[in-house]
Coordinates of C-alpha atoms in Angstrom, one line a residue:
M1 CA 31.8 -21.6 9.9
N2 CA 28.5 -24.0 8.9
R3 CA 24.5 -23.1 9.1
I4 CA 21.6 -25.9 9.7
I5 CA 18.4 -24.6 8.5
L6 CA 15.6 -26.1 10.7
V7 CA 12.4 -26.4 8.5
G8 CA 9.5 -26.7 10.1
N9 CA 5.7 -27.3 8.3
G10 CA 5.7 -22.9 8.3
F11 CA 7.5 -23.5 4.9
D12 CA 5.4 -25.8 3.7
L13 CA 2.4 -23.0 4.8
A14 CA 4.5 -20.4 3.2
H15 CA 4.2 -22.4 -0.2
N16 CA 0.3 -22.3 -0.2
L17 CA 0.4 -26.4 0.6
R18 CA -2.2 -27.6 3.0
T19 CA 0.2 -29.5 5.1
S20 CA -1.4 -28.5 8.9
Y21 CA -2.7 -31.0 10.8
K22 CA -6.1 -28.7 10.9
D23 CA -6.0 -29.2 7.0
F24 CA -5.1 -32.9 7.7
M25 CA -8.2 -32.8 9.8
D26 CA -10.8 -31.0 7.3
W27 CA -9.7 -33.9 4.8
Y28 CA -10.8 -36.9 7.5
W29 CA -13.7 -35.5 7.7
S30 CA -14.2 -35.3 4.1
Q31 CA -13.0 -38.7 3.9
W32 CA -16.0 -39.7 6.7
V33 CA -18.7 -37.8 4.3
Y34 CA -18.2 -39.9 1.3
N35 CA -17.4 -43.0 2.8
L36 CA -20.6 -42.2 4.9
R37 CA -22.9 -41.3 1.7
I38 CA -21.9 -44.7 0.3
C39 CA -22.4 -46.8 3.3
H40 CA -24.9 -49.7 3.3
D41 CA -25.1 -50.2 6.9
R42 CA -26.0 -48.9 10.2
E43 CA -22.9 -48.6 11.4
M44 CA -19.5 -47.5 10.4
T45 CA -16.1 -46.9 12.0
D46 CA -12.3 -46.6 11.4
G47 CA -10.3 -47.5 14.8
L48 CA -11.2 -43.5 15.7
C49 CA -14.5 -42.8 15.1
T50 CA -18.0 -44.8 14.9
F51 CA -21.0 -43.7 13.2
I52 CA -24.0 -45.3 14.4
L53 CA -27.7 -45.0 13.2
R54 CA -30.6 -46.2 15.8
T55 CA -33.9 -45.5 14.2
Q56 CA -35.8 -46.0 11.2
Y57 CA -33.1 -45.5 8.7
S58 CA -31.6 -49.0 7.0
S59 CA -28.2 -47.4 5.9
W60 CA -26.0 -44.1 5.9
S61 CA -26.7 -44.1 2.4
T62 CA -30.6 -43.9 3.3
F63 CA -30.0 -41.1 5.6
F64 CA -28.2 -38.9 3.4
I65 CA -30.6 -39.3 0.6
N66 CA -33.6 -38.2 3.3
N67 CA -31.7 -35.4 5.6
L68 CA -28.8 -34.5 2.9
Y69 CA -29.7 -34.3 0.2
N70 CA -28.5 -31.0 -1.0
T71 CA -24.8 -30.8 0.6
A72 CA -24.8 -28.0 -1.5
L73 CA -26.3 -26.1 1.4
Y74 CA -23.2 -26.5 3.5
S75 CA -19.9 -24.7 2.8
N76 CA -17.8 -27.8 3.9
D77 CA -17.8 -31.6 5.1
K78 CA -17.0 -30.3 8.9
E79 CA -21.0 -28.8 9.0
I80 CA -22.0 -32.2 7.4
I81 CA -20.3 -33.8 10.1
A82 CA -21.6 -31.4 13.0
K83 CA -25.1 -31.7 11.9
I84 CA -24.9 -35.5 11.9
R85 CA -23.3 -35.6 15.5
K86 CA -26.8 -33.0 16.7
S87 CA -29.4 -35.7 15.4
S88 CA -31.3 -37.6 17.6
I89 CA -31.3 -40.5 15.7
C90 CA -27.4 -40.4 15.3
V91 CA -24.6 -41.5 17.4
V92 CA -21.1 -40.7 17.0
K93 CA -18.3 -41.9 19.3
F94 CA -14.8 -41.2 19.7
T95 CA -11.5 -42.8 20.9
P96 CA -9.8 -40.7 23.8
L97 CA -7.3 -39.4 21.3
M98 CA -9.6 -38.2 18.5
E99 CA -11.8 -36.7 21.1
R100 CA -8.9 -34.3 22.5
I101 CA -7.8 -33.6 18.7
T102 CA -11.6 -32.8 17.6
K103 CA -11.8 -30.7 20.9
S104 CA -8.8 -28.7 20.3
L105 CA -9.9 -27.8 17.1
L106 CA -13.1 -26.4 18.2
I107 CA -11.6 -24.4 21.2
N108 CA -8.3 -23.2 19.2
N109 CA -8.7 -24.0 15.8
W110 CA -5.2 -25.8 15.5
V111 CA -3.9 -28.5 17.2
D112 CA -0.6 -30.4 18.2
I113 CA -1.7 -34.3 17.3
E114 CA 1.4 -36.0 18.6
N115 CA 1.6 -33.5 21.6
E116 CA -2.3 -34.5 22.2
Y117 CA -0.8 -38.4 21.8
Y118 CA 1.4 -37.3 24.5
Q119 CA -1.1 -36.4 27.1
C120 CA -3.1 -39.3 26.8
L121 CA 0.2 -41.6 27.0
L122 CA 0.1 -39.9 30.7
N123 CA -3.5 -40.5 31.5
P124 CA -3.4 -44.6 31.0
K125 CA -6.9 -44.8 32.8
A126 CA -8.2 -42.7 29.5
T127 CA -7.4 -45.7 27.6
P128 CA -5.7 -48.9 27.5
I129 CA -1.9 -48.2 26.0
E130 CA -1.9 -51.4 23.4
E131 CA -5.6 -49.3 22.2
L132 CA -3.8 -45.8 22.6
N133 CA -0.9 -46.5 20.0
K134 CA -3.3 -48.5 17.5
E135 CA -5.3 -45.4 17.5
L136 CA -1.8 -43.4 16.4
D137 CA -1.0 -45.9 14.2
T138 CA -4.1 -45.7 12.2
I139 CA -3.6 -41.9 12.7
R140 CA -0.2 -42.0 11.1
A141 CA -1.1 -44.2 8.2
L142 CA -4.0 -41.6 6.9
L143 CA -2.0 -39.0 7.4
I144 CA 0.6 -40.2 5.3
E145 CA -2.2 -40.8 2.9
Y146 CA -3.5 -37.6 2.9
L147 CA -0.1 -35.8 2.5
T148 CA 0.7 -37.8 -0.8
T149 CA -2.4 -36.2 -2.4
I150 CA -0.3 -33.0 -2.0
S151 CA 1.8 -31.9 -4.9
S152 CA 4.7 -29.5 -4.5
P153 CA 5.3 -26.0 -6.2
I154 CA 8.2 -24.8 -7.1
I155 CA 10.3 -23.3 -4.1
N156 CA 10.4 -19.9 -3.7
P157 CA 13.6 -17.9 -4.9
Q158 CA 13.6 -15.5 -2.2
L159 CA 13.6 -18.4 0.5
K160 CA 16.5 -20.1 -1.7
K161 CA 18.6 -16.8 -2.0
I162 CA 17.8 -16.3 2.0
I163 CA 19.3 -20.3 2.7
Q164 CA 21.9 -19.6 1.2
D165 CA 23.0 -16.0 2.3
P166 CA 26.2 -14.6 4.3
I167 CA 26.8 -15.4 8.1
I168 CA 27.1 -11.7 9.2
K169 CA 28.4 -10.6 12.1
E170 CA 25.1 -9.0 14.0
D171 CA 24.0 -12.4 13.7
I172 CA 26.1 -14.0 16.3
A173 CA 26.5 -14.3 19.9
V174 CA 28.2 -12.0 21.4
T175 CA 30.6 -15.0 23.1
S176 CA 31.0 -16.0 19.9
L177 CA 32.4 -13.4 18.1
A178 CA 35.5 -14.1 18.2
V179 CA 35.0 -17.1 16.3
W180 CA 33.1 -15.2 13.6
K181 CA 36.3 -12.7 13.7
D182 CA 38.6 -16.0 13.0
F183 CA 36.5 -17.4 10.2
V184 CA 36.6 -13.8 8.0
N185 CA 40.1 -13.5 8.5
E186 CA 40.8 -16.7 7.3
R187 CA 38.6 -16.5 4.5
L188 CA 40.5 -13.3 3.8
K189 CA 43.8 -14.8 3.1
F190 CA 42.4 -17.6 0.7
D191 CA 43.9 -17.2 -3.0
L192 CA 41.9 -17.2 -6.2
N193 CA 42.9 -21.1 -6.5
Q194 CA 41.2 -21.5 -2.7
W195 CA 38.1 -19.2 -3.8
K196 CA 36.9 -21.0 -6.7
P197 CA 35.7 -24.3 -5.1
I198 CA 33.4 -22.2 -3.0
L199 CA 32.3 -19.7 -5.4
Y200 CA 31.5 -22.4 -8.1
K201 CA 29.3 -24.4 -5.4
Y202 CA 27.6 -21.2 -4.7
G203 CA 27.0 -20.8 -8.7
M204 CA 29.6 -18.0 -8.7
E205 CA 32.5 -17.5 -11.1
P206 CA 35.6 -15.4 -10.6
I207 CA 35.3 -12.0 -12.4
Y208 CA 39.0 -10.9 -12.0
D209 CA 42.2 -12.8 -13.7
E210 CA 43.7 -11.7 -9.8
Y211 CA 41.1 -11.9 -7.4
D212 CA 41.8 -10.0 -4.5
I213 CA 38.8 -11.4 -1.8
R214 CA 39.9 -9.1 1.0
F215 CA 38.4 -6.0 0.1
A216 CA 40.9 -3.9 1.6
S217 CA 41.3 -1.4 -1.3
Y218 CA 37.4 -1.2 -1.9
A219 CA 36.8 0.1 2.1
G220 CA 40.2 2.5 1.8
I221 CA 42.1 -0.4 4.4
E222 CA 45.6 -0.9 4.2
A223 CA 45.8 -4.7 3.1
K224 CA 47.1 -6.4 6.5
D225 CA 47.2 -10.5 7.9
E226 CA 44.5 -9.9 10.4
Y227 CA 41.5 -7.5 10.5
S228 CA 39.9 -5.9 13.3
F229 CA 36.1 -6.2 14.0
E230 CA 36.3 -2.0 12.5
D231 CA 37.7 -3.2 9.5
L232 CA 35.1 -6.1 9.2
D233 CA 32.7 -3.5 9.9
K234 CA 33.2 -1.6 6.6
M235 CA 33.8 -4.4 4.5
Q236 CA 30.5 -6.2 5.4
K237 CA 28.8 -3.2 4.1
L238 CA 30.5 -3.5 1.1
K239 CA 28.4 -5.8 -1.7
T240 CA 30.8 -8.0 -3.0
S241 CA 32.6 -9.1 0.4
K242 CA 29.4 -11.3 1.0
F243 CA 31.8 -13.8 -0.9
A244 CA 33.8 -13.5 2.4
L245 CA 30.8 -14.4 4.3
L246 CA 29.4 -17.8 2.4
P247 CA 29.1 -21.0 4.8
D248 CA 31.4 -23.7 4.6
N249 CA 28.9 -25.8 4.2
I250 CA 25.4 -26.4 4.5
M251 CA 22.8 -28.8 6.6
L252 CA 18.8 -28.7 5.8
L253 CA 17.5 -30.6 8.7
N254 CA 14.1 -31.1 6.8
F255 CA 11.3 -32.3 10.1
N256 CA 8.2 -32.3 6.8
Y257 CA 7.5 -35.5 5.4
T258 CA 7.7 -33.6 2.1
N259 CA 10.6 -32.6 0.1
L260 CA 9.4 -29.5 -1.3
A261 CA 12.5 -27.4 0.9
D262 CA 15.2 -30.0 -0.3
Q263 CA 15.2 -27.4 -3.8
S264 CA 16.8 -25.1 -1.9
L265 CA 20.2 -26.3 -2.0
P266 CA 22.8 -26.3 -5.2
N267 CA 23.6 -29.9 -6.1
D268 CA 27.1 -30.3 -4.1
E269 CA 28.6 -32.1 -1.6
S270 CA 28.9 -28.9 0.9
F271 CA 25.3 -28.9 0.5
S272 CA 23.5 -32.0 2.5
I273 CA 20.1 -32.9 3.3
I274 CA 18.6 -34.8 6.4
H275 CA 14.9 -35.8 6.8
I276 CA 14.8 -36.3 10.1
H277 CA 11.1 -37.6 10.6
G278 CA 11.2 -39.7 7.3
E279 CA 10.0 -39.2 3.4
L280 CA 6.5 -40.0 2.3
T281 CA 7.9 -41.8 -0.8
N282 CA 9.1 -44.6 2.4
P283 CA 6.3 -44.5 4.6
S284 CA 8.0 -46.6 6.7
S285 CA 10.8 -44.7 7.3
V286 CA 7.7 -42.0 8.9
I287 CA 8.6 -40.9 12.6
F288 CA 5.6 -39.7 14.0
G289 CA 5.4 -39.4 17.8
Y290 CA 7.2 -37.7 20.9
G291 CA 10.5 -36.7 21.2
D292 CA 10.6 -34.8 24.7
E293 CA 12.7 -36.4 27.0
M294 CA 13.2 -33.4 29.1
D295 CA 9.8 -33.5 30.3
E296 CA 8.8 -35.2 34.0
G297 CA 7.0 -37.3 32.3
Y298 CA 8.7 -39.0 30.3
E299 CA 10.8 -40.5 33.1
T300 CA 7.6 -41.9 34.5
L301 CA 6.7 -44.0 31.6
K302 CA 10.2 -45.3 31.4
R303 CA 9.7 -46.7 35.0
K304 CA 6.8 -48.4 33.5
N305 CA 9.2 -51.0 32.4
D306 CA 7.1 -51.3 29.6
N307 CA 7.6 -50.6 25.7
E308 CA 4.7 -50.0 24.7
Y309 CA 4.7 -46.7 26.6
L310 CA 8.1 -45.5 24.6
K311 CA 6.7 -47.3 21.2
H312 CA 6.3 -43.6 19.7
M313 CA 9.0 -41.5 20.9
K314 CA 11.0 -40.4 18.5
T315 CA 14.3 -40.8 20.2
A316 CA 14.0 -44.9 19.3
R317 CA 13.0 -44.1 16.1
Y318 CA 15.8 -42.1 15.2
L319 CA 18.2 -45.2 15.8
E320 CA 16.7 -47.2 13.1
T321 CA 18.4 -44.7 10.2
N322 CA 21.9 -42.9 10.6
N323 CA 20.0 -39.4 9.9
Y324 CA 20.7 -38.5 13.5
R325 CA 24.2 -39.3 13.5
R326 CA 25.2 -37.5 10.4
M327 CA 23.3 -34.4 11.8
L328 CA 25.4 -35.1 15.2
T329 CA 28.5 -35.7 12.7
F330 CA 27.5 -32.2 11.3
V331 CA 27.0 -30.1 14.7
E332 CA 30.5 -31.8 16.1
S333 CA 32.4 -30.6 12.4
A334 CA 32.6 -27.0 13.3
P335 CA 30.9 -24.1 14.4
Y336 CA 27.3 -23.4 13.1
Q337 CA 24.4 -21.0 13.2
V338 CA 20.9 -22.4 13.4
Y339 CA 18.0 -20.9 10.9
I340 CA 14.8 -21.4 11.8
M341 CA 11.8 -21.8 8.8
G342 CA 8.6 -22.7 9.6
H343 CA 9.7 -24.5 12.9
S344 CA 7.9 -23.3 15.7
C345 CA 10.4 -25.2 18.3
G346 CA 7.5 -26.8 20.3
N347 CA 8.1 -30.0 23.1
S348 CA 7.2 -32.1 20.2
D349 CA 11.1 -32.1 19.4
R350 CA 12.6 -30.6 22.5
T351 CA 15.5 -33.5 23.2
L352 CA 16.5 -32.7 19.4
L353 CA 16.4 -29.3 19.4
N354 CA 18.5 -29.1 23.1
T355 CA 21.6 -30.4 21.7
L356 CA 21.4 -28.3 18.5
F357 CA 20.8 -25.0 20.4
E358 CA 23.0 -25.8 23.5
H359 CA 25.9 -27.3 21.7
P360 CA 29.0 -24.8 22.1
N361 CA 29.2 -25.2 18.2
C362 CA 26.6 -23.1 18.2
V363 CA 27.1 -19.7 17.4
S364 CA 23.8 -18.0 16.6
I365 CA 19.7 -19.1 16.3
K366 CA 18.1 -17.0 13.8
P367 CA 14.4 -17.4 13.9
F368 CA 12.3 -16.2 10.8
Y369 CA 8.9 -15.9 11.9
Y370 CA 5.1 -15.5 10.1
E371 CA 4.0 -11.6 9.9
D372 CA 0.2 -10.7 9.1
K373 CA 0.6 -8.5 6.5
K374 CA -3.3 -7.7 7.5
S375 CA -2.8 -6.8 11.1
G376 CA 0.9 -6.6 10.9
K377 CA 1.0 -8.9 14.0
D378 CA 3.9 -11.3 13.9
N379 CA 4.4 -14.4 16.2
Y380 CA 8.2 -13.5 16.6
L381 CA 8.1 -13.2 20.4
D382 CA 6.0 -17.1 20.3
I383 CA 9.1 -19.0 19.0
V384 CA 11.4 -16.9 21.1
Q385 CA 9.6 -18.3 24.0
N386 CA 9.5 -21.6 22.5
I387 CA 13.0 -21.9 21.5
S388 CA 13.5 -21.0 25.5
R389 CA 12.2 -24.4 26.8
N390 CA 14.5 -25.9 24.7
F391 CA 17.2 -24.4 26.5
T392 CA 18.3 -25.1 30.4
D393 CA 20.7 -22.4 30.5
A394 CA 18.8 -19.1 30.1
K395 CA 21.4 -17.0 29.6
K396 CA 22.9 -18.7 26.9
M397 CA 19.7 -18.3 24.8
R398 CA 19.0 -14.9 25.5
D399 CA 22.8 -14.5 24.1
R400 CA 22.6 -17.0 21.1
V401 CA 18.7 -15.8 19.9
V402 CA 19.3 -13.1 17.4
N403 CA 17.5 -10.1 18.5
K404 CA 14.4 -9.0 16.4
M405 CA 15.6 -5.9 14.5
Y406 CA 17.8 -8.4 12.9
C407 CA 15.3 -10.7 11.9
Q408 CA 12.8 -11.0 9.6
P409 CA 9.3 -12.3 8.2
L410 CA 9.7 -16.1 6.5
P411 CA 8.9 -15.0 2.8
Q412 CA 5.1 -16.2 1.4
L413 CA 4.9 -17.6 -2.0
G414 CA 3.4 -14.7 -4.3
E415 CA 5.0 -11.7 -2.6
P416 CA 8.0 -9.4 -4.5
T417 CA 11.6 -11.1 -4.5

């Protein structure tokens, strides 16, 4: 039995990395403030925003000297941009996509840039498709530039431990319990030579010369060829029995562009890492767009018979590498459990997630949710609601998603291990 770890931006945020789209936009406005302060013209544009002076000042640098000489009065660069926008002598123009992004940030204090792009895509009257795609290309390049300025810390050891945890019965869907039982029973028949490679790849070593991994004597159970669920329940409570439940293989499916999560797996062929959306070290590989082919609007876009409308759909970009094929090979190879770590399971990856969640080999979907320590509130329900949108079979969803009582918050950097 295998495990797939879905790693989203919440994983990086749990390590205090400023990798959210909100953080990116904060950096974007800081870049604008810097560039305007040294600009010797009255108009400046980057293809997303245009800043224009329409009165007595000869340049933006002169405007800053006369109006914003004491920037220490402002808590951040967004406030400076806000003052410029309110000024009667300044004009700030946004492209339709940037207008949606800034409005979402203003109203919600967060933004899903890929979803905002998709909404613009469905409303071609807002802007010609070629111009909209140029806007997204510009944002993509800026996002890559921003993320390359962020250095990764050492991974939280508690997260590393959880990723390599045993597969326990409580996590498994009711309809898949027989699969889990067969997995454990088969493991309990192993002799020492069969156990050595499994223990070694997890950094463990056999303690005894004759290694009895079946633990029957520890639980007061007579040794058998096949154990019942009752027997396995007793064994599972034993600390040493976790060896019998270690995943055969673990695949880290990283939706982030950073490689922080890569530190969570040992260097062994049983542990694979797939950067499904590309890596910053190879900018041309970065996939940035939309991936919900299940949405009705996608069919409308396909019927337009214009490839510009499909240029930034993720499915087509997946075919440029063998990453998606590697994922499918893993999914088809054996039953697997899904861990969700920092991924919101939103619609921008809906097609891929549907493939994983509804596959016959999927036996469990376990979300690790965010918990606010001050208020005690968490987003478990939000994640589950998003997960449900990636299913076409609600009954299957209710069986496979792990109950909250068996889930836990995603550990944050600085918390005790």
